[in-house]
Amino acid sequence: MHRMKVPRHIAIIMDGNGRWAKRQGMPRIMGHYRGAEVAEEITKACVDLGVEYLTLFAFSTENWNRPMEEVNLLFELMRDYLLKKKKDLIELGVRMRFIGRRDRLPKDLVALMKSMERDTEKCDRITLFLAVDYGGRDDIVRAVNRIIKEGFKEVDEETLSSYLDLAGVPDPDLLIRTAGEKRISNFLLWNLAYTELYFTDLCWPEFSKEELLKAIEDFSSRQRKFGRVLDE
Ligand code: IPE
Ligand code: IPE
Ligand code: MG
């Protein structure tokens, strides 16, 4: 058996909450609640494994197109989660940060997000990025607009990267998407340029530490080439 290579940065598109709930004969929001528990379990597992960065897609710029009732319930769930879990996350050593737009979210949720960032600032076992009202294209457009405001006439890759939401963070080594969908859905477009992709048919509420280990095992067996020719 080969030794497991643990990714420094894992990004996850947590998909299939609604389908899972429907299969159980429950309303979609119950899938989101179960999904939040799984997110917590996976965060803990990543701390144990020594993963340095975990980025979870919680709400996309396109998710505003869902029924307003579901959108509001999702924000309610986030409020709930941030209030209830802060202490546990701090004890675990989780530094929590948010990526995405803040200008369209409920003000009180933004305030909670800020206090979470402040209160976990010194935690250093893992950095958890929660992507809320996040779109990969929006991230790039916001970066470009800030660059223009600062008077740049031209940019290079390094400059553009340094204005993105994940500035200074190594690109994800592994992207996991659950629920059988094989697309990026406007997640970290810039940062995923050389990320290894892993798809599973399991819905996010069914995902677990064991499944995470399977994904990492699969990742470990891959040869990352970054465009080069590798000697045999
Ligand atoms: C992922 O689950 C969570 C969010 C996008 C907020 P979905 O809600 O997309 O679940 P499905 O894809 O409809 O089953
Ligand atoms: C992607 O899932 C966004 C999140 C997981 C937050 P979606 O369910 O919104 O993606 P599509 O619509 O299937 O592409
Ligand atoms: Mg979905």
Short mmCIF file of N, CA, C and O and ligand atoms in Angstrom, two decimals, residues 12-16 19 28 56-60 62-63 66 131 177 181 183-186, ligand 2:
data_model
loop_
_atom_site.label_atom_id
_atom_site.label_comp_id
_atom_site.label_asym_id
_atom_site.label_seq_id
_atom_site.Cartn_x
_atom_site.Cartn_y
_atom_site.Cartn_z
N ILE A 12 -14.68 21.69 -1.52
CA ILE A 12 -15.81 20.77 -1.68
C ILE A 12 -17.07 21.50 -2.15
O ILE A 12 -17.47 22.52 -1.59
N ILE A 13 -17.68 20.95 -3.21
CA ILE A 13 -19.01 21.40 -3.63
C ILE A 13 -20.00 20.43 -2.99
O ILE A 13 -20.15 19.29 -3.41
N MET A 14 -20.61 20.90 -1.93
CA MET A 14 -21.48 20.05 -1.10
C MET A 14 -22.86 20.00 -1.77
O MET A 14 -23.71 20.83 -1.52
N ASP A 15 -23.05 19.02 -2.67
CA ASP A 15 -24.29 19.01 -3.45
C ASP A 15 -25.17 17.80 -3.09
O ASP A 15 -24.67 16.78 -2.61
N GLY A 16 -26.47 17.95 -3.34
CA GLY A 16 -27.40 16.84 -3.19
C GLY A 16 -28.20 16.83 -1.90
O GLY A 16 -28.89 15.84 -1.60
N ARG A 19 -32.00 16.51 -2.89
CA ARG A 19 -32.35 15.17 -3.39
C ARG A 19 -32.37 14.14 -2.27
O ARG A 19 -33.24 13.29 -2.18
N ARG A 28 -36.77 19.83 1.68
CA ARG A 28 -35.38 20.07 1.28
C ARG A 28 -34.51 20.63 2.40
O ARG A 28 -33.35 20.26 2.55
N LEU A 56 -15.46 25.28 1.60
CA LEU A 56 -16.77 24.65 1.38
C LEU A 56 -17.72 25.62 0.68
O LEU A 56 -17.87 26.77 1.09
N PHE A 57 -18.36 25.12 -0.38
CA PHE A 57 -19.30 25.94 -1.15
C PHE A 57 -20.67 25.82 -0.49
O PHE A 57 -21.29 24.75 -0.51
N ALA A 58 -21.14 26.90 0.10
CA ALA A 58 -22.40 26.85 0.85
C ALA A 58 -23.55 27.54 0.11
O ALA A 58 -24.70 27.13 0.23
N PHE A 59 -23.23 28.59 -0.65
CA PHE A 59 -24.29 29.32 -1.36
C PHE A 59 -23.66 30.07 -2.53
O PHE A 59 -22.75 30.87 -2.35
N SER A 60 -24.15 29.77 -3.75
CA SER A 60 -23.54 30.35 -4.94
C SER A 60 -24.28 31.62 -5.37
O SER A 60 -25.43 31.85 -4.97
N GLU A 62 -25.59 32.01 -8.02
CA GLU A 62 -26.78 31.55 -8.76
C GLU A 62 -27.87 31.01 -7.84
O GLU A 62 -29.02 30.88 -8.26
N ASN A 63 -27.52 30.69 -6.60
CA ASN A 63 -28.52 30.13 -5.69
C ASN A 63 -29.59 31.15 -5.29
O ASN A 63 -30.63 30.79 -4.74
N ARG A 66 -33.20 30.44 -6.43
CA ARG A 66 -34.08 29.45 -5.80
C ARG A 66 -35.27 30.17 -5.17
O ARG A 66 -35.22 31.40 -4.98
N ALA A 131 -17.84 29.53 1.50
CA ALA A 131 -18.17 30.36 0.34
C ALA A 131 -19.66 30.66 0.36
O ALA A 131 -20.49 29.76 0.18
N ARG A 177 -16.79 16.83 -5.42
CA ARG A 177 -18.19 17.20 -5.62
C ARG A 177 -19.05 15.97 -5.40
O ARG A 177 -18.81 14.92 -6.00
N GLU A 181 -23.08 15.03 -9.87
CA GLU A 181 -22.97 16.10 -10.87
C GLU A 181 -21.51 16.35 -11.18
O GLU A 181 -20.70 16.46 -10.27
N ARG A 183 -19.72 18.96 -12.67
CA ARG A 183 -19.47 20.33 -13.15
C ARG A 183 -18.96 21.18 -12.00
O ARG A 183 -19.06 20.81 -10.84
N ILE A 184 -18.44 22.36 -12.37
CA ILE A 184 -17.82 23.27 -11.40
C ILE A 184 -18.85 24.25 -10.83
O ILE A 184 -18.66 24.79 -9.74
N SER A 185 -19.94 24.49 -11.58
CA SER A 185 -21.01 25.40 -11.11
C SER A 185 -20.47 26.74 -10.58
O SER A 185 -20.93 27.23 -9.54
N ASN A 186 -19.52 27.31 -11.32
CA ASN A 186 -19.03 28.66 -10.98
C ASN A 186 -18.35 28.73 -9.61
O ASN A 186 -18.34 29.77 -8.97
C1 IPE B 2 -23.49 24.32 -6.33
O1 IPE B 2 -24.59 23.48 -6.24
C2 IPE B 2 -23.53 25.35 -5.24
C3 IPE B 2 -23.38 24.85 -3.87
C4 IPE B 2 -23.11 23.63 -3.52
C5 IPE B 2 -23.52 25.85 -2.84
P1 IPE B 2 -25.90 23.73 -7.11
O2 IPE B 2 -26.84 22.65 -6.77
O3 IPE B 2 -26.38 25.13 -6.93
O4 IPE B 2 -25.35 23.59 -8.60
P2 IPE B 2 -26.11 23.23 -9.96
O5 IPE B 2 -27.27 24.17 -10.06
O6 IPE B 2 -26.55 21.82 -9.87
O7 IPE B 2 -25.09 23.42 -11.02
#
